[in-house]
Amino acid sequence: MKKLILLLSMIFSFTVNGEDLLLKGGNVYTAGPGGVLENTDIYIEDGKISKIGKNLNISASRIKDLNGKIVTPGFIAPYSQLGIVEIGAIAETRDDSSKIYSSGLSIVSAFNPHSTLIPYNLRGGITTALSVPSSSGLYAGLASAFSLSSSLEGSLISQDIALFSSISSGEDSRAAKILLLEDSLDVASRVIETDSWSNEKGLPSSSSYSSRDIAALKRVLTREIPLIVRADRASDILFLINFSVEKNIRLIIRGGSEAWMVAKQLANTKTPVILEPINNLPSSFNQLGARLDNASLLEKAGVKILIASHETHNSYLSRQAAGIAVSYGLPWDVALKSLTSNVAEVFGLKKIGMIEIGYKADLIIWGKDPLEISAFAEQIYISGKLMSNESRSTRLRDRYLNLD
Amino acid sequence: MLKYFVIVLAFLFISCGSDDPFNSDSAKNYESTYSPDNSGDFVIIGARILTGTGEDYPSADIWVSNNKIKLVGVDLNYPKDMRLIDATGKWLTPGIIDIHSHMGVYPSPSLRSSSDGNEATDPVTPHVWAEHSVWTQDTQMPLALKGGITTFHVLPGSANLFGGRGVTLKNVWSRTMQGMKFPNAPYTLKMACGENPKRVYGNKNREPSTRMGNVAGYRKAWIQAEKYKEQRGATRDLKLETLAGVLDGEILIQNHCYRGEEMAVMLDIANEFNYKVTTFHHAIEAYKVADLLAKNGVCAAMWADWWGFKHEAFDMVWENVAIVDQANNATGCAIVHSDSPIGIQRLNQEAEKARSAGVRAGFDIPRSRAIQWITKNPAKALGILEEVGTLEPGKMADIVIWDQDPFSVYAKTEKVFIDGLVHYDHEDPSTPKPTDFELGLIKPEENRL
C-alpha cells in the first residue's frame, strides 16, 4: 500500500513538475513590487514562475496566448472554514469546533480536500485558503493554509500557523474573556520559564486547558505564530494593541468594525486587520461605528488590510467585498493586494500570492476587472496546472439546462 | 390624565368597530397613514433610463408631477421655468423593491428583545401580523435606502407552516409603522416548506417533524378555512380570517420553499383548495421546475449565490434566476430578493451576478430585462404593480439615480426619490434621515456616522 502511494505521488509530481508552460501576452497584475506589466509573458517550470518578460523567446511544451487578458495571482482567503464545513446547519458535517480543546485545536487532519466547497470557490478565483476553527469561546484554535487543488496529498501548504480567538462574541462577557486572555498567556509564560505544565494552575476552574492548548499559547508568546483576535469595538482594539506591545506578541485584528477610530495606533504598531468590508451594520453594541469606508480609512492611515468574504460557502465573494471597498475609496491596487500578497505576507506563506520569479504559479486569467460582479475566472492554474472549472454546481446546471 | 386618554381611546376604538364587529373588513382599522408632501413638478434630464418595462433609453427625461410620474421619454416638451435635475451621464431606474425582508422585525442591532419575526410557539399562526412587530427605528432601513430600496416587504420568519401576514412598507422615516405602510397594498401570508418548521416542532417532539407532517398541517388548516368561509359572520377567528382571505383571493401567498419537489407539492395543495401561490421564496431549486412555475404563473424569488447553510440549500446554481426567467419562451417570473440587511443594500449587484451567469450560460438577458427582477416582478408579486415597479405615467415617482451602470460593483446611488421626494442625496449629509437609535450613540453631539 505504501509503495502504491509512493508510486502515485511520483506520477503526480511528474505531471505537475515535468511540464512547462508559457502564458503569452497577458496584462499581468503582479500584486507585488512589479506592479502592472502590460503585454507580458509568464514562463512556468516545475509549478513555479521562472521567467517574466515581454516576448520571451522560449519554446515551452505548452503555450497559451492570453491576448491581453488580465492575469492575477490566485486569491487567498484569509478567513474561512473551507474543507472543515460542508453544510452549515448539519453538525456532523462540521469539523470547525471543539468542546475539549481550545487554543490547541488543529484542523489539519480533519481537512477534507474533496469538499464540494473547494472546486466551487476555486471557480470563483480562490486558490489558497486559511481554514480556521470557529468555536465561540475565547480561543477558536489554530488555522492552517491549504491549496484548493482538491488533491488528497498535496493540499496542505502550512500547518497551524496562527491562533484565532475572539473577545466580541460567545456566552461569556468581554470583560471575562479579556481576563482569561491575560491569565492563560500568563500561565503559558510561566510554563516557558519552568518548562513544566501541571494542569490549569492559575486559571479559573471552569476553563480547561490541556498541554496541547498551552503549547499553542507558548508559540504565540515566543512570536512563532500571530494571535488573531476578533474584536470590533474601538476600545477593545486599543486594549489589544497595548496588550500585544506589553506581551511582545504578534497581533492581528479580525472584524475591526470600529478599527478606523484607532487607525493611527494600528499603523504605529504595524497591526494588520482582516476585514469584511461589506459588513456595515451596527449588528451589536460593539459594532456601532461600522462603515463601508473602513478599509479606505485604514489604508490611508497606513494599516495593512486583508479582505475576507463574510461567508465560507462563498469565500470568493471577497472579490465583491474588495470592489465595494474600492467604490468607497480604497485604491484598486491595494484591494488586489488585500486579496493576495498581503494575506501571504501576514500569515508568513512563502513564495505565494504574487506574480514574481520563484513564486508558486497559482494564477487566474480574467476576461475583465476581477473585482467586477460579472468577472469570471476563465482559466485557473494551481502550481502551473490548469484546473477544471467544473463543480457540483456546474454539473447540476448542465443537467437542468439540457433537460428533456 | 394619561389614564383618561387611554379610556377615551379605547371607547373610540370600540365605537368605531361597533357597527359590525365581526366584519373581516376590520383590517380597515389598520390602514396606512402614509401621506407624502406634494413634490411639485420637476424633470430629471439626460439619464440613461431603464424603465422596468423592458425599455433602455440611452438618454431620456422623466417628468415628475405631484408625486407621480407624468411622462418618460426623449426630449420631453416641458415649460421653460421647469425645475430641472441634470442627470447627464448617470443611470436611472425605478425604485428597487425587495420582496423578502425582515427589516423592522429582525433589526440591527440584533438583540433578542427586538427579534420579533417568528411566533415559534405553534406551527399554524396565520393570525399574527408582521406589521405589529415592526420597529420603525431599525438602522437597516436608511442603509437600504442608500442602496436604492424604496419599497420592501416584511415577512414573518419561517419557523411555522403558516407564519403570519406580511406587510409592504415604503422606505420612509416614520414614527409609526402605519406611516410607512404602502397604501392599499394587499396583505400577504407567509407559508414555509421544508426543514425549518419540521426542525422547530420536531425538536419540541410535536407535529410536524417531517415534510409529510408539514403537508398534512397545511391541508388540515385549509379544510378549516373552507368551513369558516361558508359560515362566515357567525364568530370571528383571527387565524381563519387570514386563511379565508387567501381563499377569497385577497391575501397573497408568499411561500418559503427551497426544493423543487416541494414546490410541485405546494402547487397540488393550492389546486386542492383553489388558491394561488404568488411566489416561492428562497427557491434555490426553482431551476429544476422552472417550466412548471412558468406554466402556473408563479414567481420565484431567489438569491444570486447563497447556498450550503442547510441541506435544502445545497443544490444552488448561479444560473437559477436566469433559468427561471427564460423558462417557457421567457415567460418566467424571476425575482432577486435579499432576506438580508446586507444583501438589501445592493440588490442591483445581486441581479448582476444572476444576469452575468445567465449570459455565460448562453441566454440573452439585457440589463433592461434583469432590472425587472428587482423592480417590476417583485411589484407584480406583491400586487402593487399598478403603482410602482416601472417608470410609467401615473405611477408613484419612486426613482433612483445611479452614478454609473447599476450592474457594476462600483455603482452607488446619488439620489433616491420616494413619491417624488428626495429621501437620499449623496451630496446632502443630512440624508438619509438617521433613526432615533443612531442619534448621539457614539458621540452625544453626533449621529451614528
Tab-separated table of C-alpha atoms in Angstrom, chain A residues 86-90 116-117 120-121 123-124 258 260-261 278-285 287-292 310-311 313-314 316-317 320 323-324 326-328 332 369 371-376 392-393 396-397 400-401 403, chain B residues 107-111 139-140 143 146 195 199 287-289 291 305-311 314-319 323 341-342 345-346 349-350 352-353 355-356 360-361 363 404 407-412 437-438 441-442 448-449:
chain	number	residue	atom	x	y	z
A	86	GLU	CA	-19.839	21.103	4.328
A	87	ILE	CA	-23.405	22.079	5.297
A	88	GLY	CA	-23.701	24.801	7.898
A	89	ALA	CA	-26.718	23.508	9.808
A	90	ILE	CA	-25.601	19.868	9.891
A	116	THR	CA	-17.776	20.473	-2.619
A	117	LEU	CA	-16.922	23.977	-1.446
A	120	TYR	CA	-16.763	25.839	-6.270
A	121	ASN	CA	-14.629	28.522	-4.629
A	123	ARG	CA	-14.002	28.577	-9.782
A	124	GLY	CA	-14.580	31.908	-8.049
A	258	GLU	CA	-14.505	50.380	14.535
A	260	TRP	CA	-10.952	53.204	11.672
A	261	MET	CA	-11.232	55.014	15.010
A	278	ILE	CA	-19.304	44.520	3.247
A	279	ASN	CA	-20.311	44.447	6.944
A	280	ASN	CA	-21.532	47.955	7.691
A	281	LEU	CA	-24.368	47.109	10.073
A	282	PRO	CA	-24.403	48.106	13.715
A	283	SER	CA	-25.294	44.467	14.407
A	284	SER	CA	-24.256	44.677	18.041
A	285	PHE	CA	-23.286	47.334	20.533
A	287	GLN	CA	-20.127	47.472	16.051
A	288	LEU	CA	-21.987	50.751	16.258
A	289	GLY	CA	-19.268	52.521	14.265
A	290	ALA	CA	-19.345	50.057	11.350
A	291	ARG	CA	-18.998	51.806	7.976
A	292	LEU	CA	-18.253	50.997	4.348
A	310	HIS	CA	-18.494	37.167	5.083
A	311	GLU	CA	-19.432	33.551	4.355
A	313	HIS	CA	-19.524	28.834	1.198
A	314	ASN	CA	-18.922	31.909	-0.942
A	316	TYR	CA	-14.695	34.026	-3.331
A	317	LEU	CA	-17.055	36.928	-2.637
A	320	GLN	CA	-17.049	41.685	-4.475
A	323	GLY	CA	-14.832	46.043	-5.206
A	324	ILE	CA	-17.213	47.673	-2.756
A	326	VAL	CA	-12.819	50.393	-3.852
A	327	SER	CA	-16.078	52.216	-4.516
A	328	TYR	CA	-15.664	53.701	-1.022
A	332	TRP	CA	-7.660	49.303	-6.635
A	369	ASP	CA	-11.617	43.571	-13.994
A	371	LEU	CA	-13.374	42.936	-8.822
A	372	GLU	CA	-16.383	43.375	-11.090
A	373	ILE	CA	-19.509	41.345	-10.365
A	374	SER	CA	-19.570	39.911	-13.863
A	375	ALA	CA	-15.880	38.930	-13.902
A	376	PHE	CA	-15.336	35.243	-14.302
A	392	ARG	CA	-21.040	20.069	-8.391
A	393	SER	CA	-22.943	23.260	-9.086
A	396	LEU	CA	-26.384	20.446	-11.717
A	397	ARG	CA	-26.694	23.431	-14.041
A	400	TYR	CA	-31.150	21.082	-15.955
A	401	LEU	CA	-30.135	23.269	-18.880
A	403	LEU	CA	-33.472	18.684	-19.557
B	107	PRO	CA	-33.469	44.760	13.271
B	108	SER	CA	-29.887	45.902	13.820
B	109	PRO	CA	-28.595	45.797	16.444
B	110	SER	CA	-29.624	42.196	16.572
B	111	LEU	CA	-30.970	41.791	20.080
B	139	THR	CA	-30.870	51.168	11.404
B	140	GLN	CA	-31.083	48.803	8.431
B	143	LEU	CA	-28.842	51.817	4.772
B	146	LYS	CA	-28.889	54.299	0.197
B	195	GLU	CA	-36.592	21.977	7.052
B	199	ARG	CA	-36.978	21.144	12.757
B	287	TYR	CA	-34.385	25.885	-11.911
B	288	LYS	CA	-35.409	22.246	-11.560
B	289	VAL	CA	-39.115	23.101	-12.012
B	291	ASP	CA	-41.279	25.204	-16.637
B	305	ASP	CA	-25.498	32.713	-4.835
B	306	TRP	CA	-26.351	31.836	-1.223
B	307	TRP	CA	-26.029	28.151	-0.518
B	308	GLY	CA	-24.890	25.389	1.757
B	309	PHE	CA	-26.111	26.785	5.062
B	310	LYS	CA	-28.544	23.871	5.239
B	311	HIS	CA	-29.242	20.711	3.293
B	314	PHE	CA	-27.153	22.533	-1.194
B	315	ASP	CA	-28.147	22.461	-4.877
B	316	MET	CA	-27.611	26.137	-5.726
B	317	VAL	CA	-26.599	27.094	-9.258
B	318	TRP	CA	-25.552	30.603	-10.308
B	319	GLU	CA	-27.891	30.303	-13.306
B	323	ILE	CA	-33.251	29.712	-15.993
B	341	PRO	CA	-29.858	43.555	5.738
B	342	ILE	CA	-26.513	43.341	3.907
B	345	GLN	CA	-28.151	47.298	0.276
B	346	ARG	CA	-27.128	46.103	-3.188
B	349	GLN	CA	-25.277	43.719	-7.681
B	350	GLU	CA	-27.122	40.503	-6.841
B	352	GLU	CA	-25.893	41.346	-11.999
B	353	LYS	CA	-24.454	38.146	-10.538
B	355	ARG	CA	-27.576	38.152	-15.142
B	356	SER	CA	-23.927	37.547	-15.963
B	360	ARG	CA	-22.414	32.974	-19.740
B	361	ALA	CA	-24.888	30.077	-19.984
B	363	PHE	CA	-29.131	33.353	-22.531
B	404	GLN	CA	-22.911	54.729	-13.218
B	407	PHE	CA	-24.868	46.497	-12.634
B	408	SER	CA	-21.291	47.432	-11.697
B	409	VAL	CA	-19.717	46.683	-8.313
B	410	TYR	CA	-18.566	50.323	-8.215
B	411	ALA	CA	-22.030	51.847	-8.703
B	412	LYS	CA	-23.594	53.925	-5.971
B	437	PHE	CA	-31.410	54.859	17.652
B	438	GLU	CA	-28.490	56.467	15.819
B	441	LEU	CA	-24.894	56.937	20.038
B	442	ILE	CA	-21.131	57.171	19.617
B	448	ARG	CA	-24.023	57.261	14.495
B	449	LEU	CA	-21.976	58.071	11.421
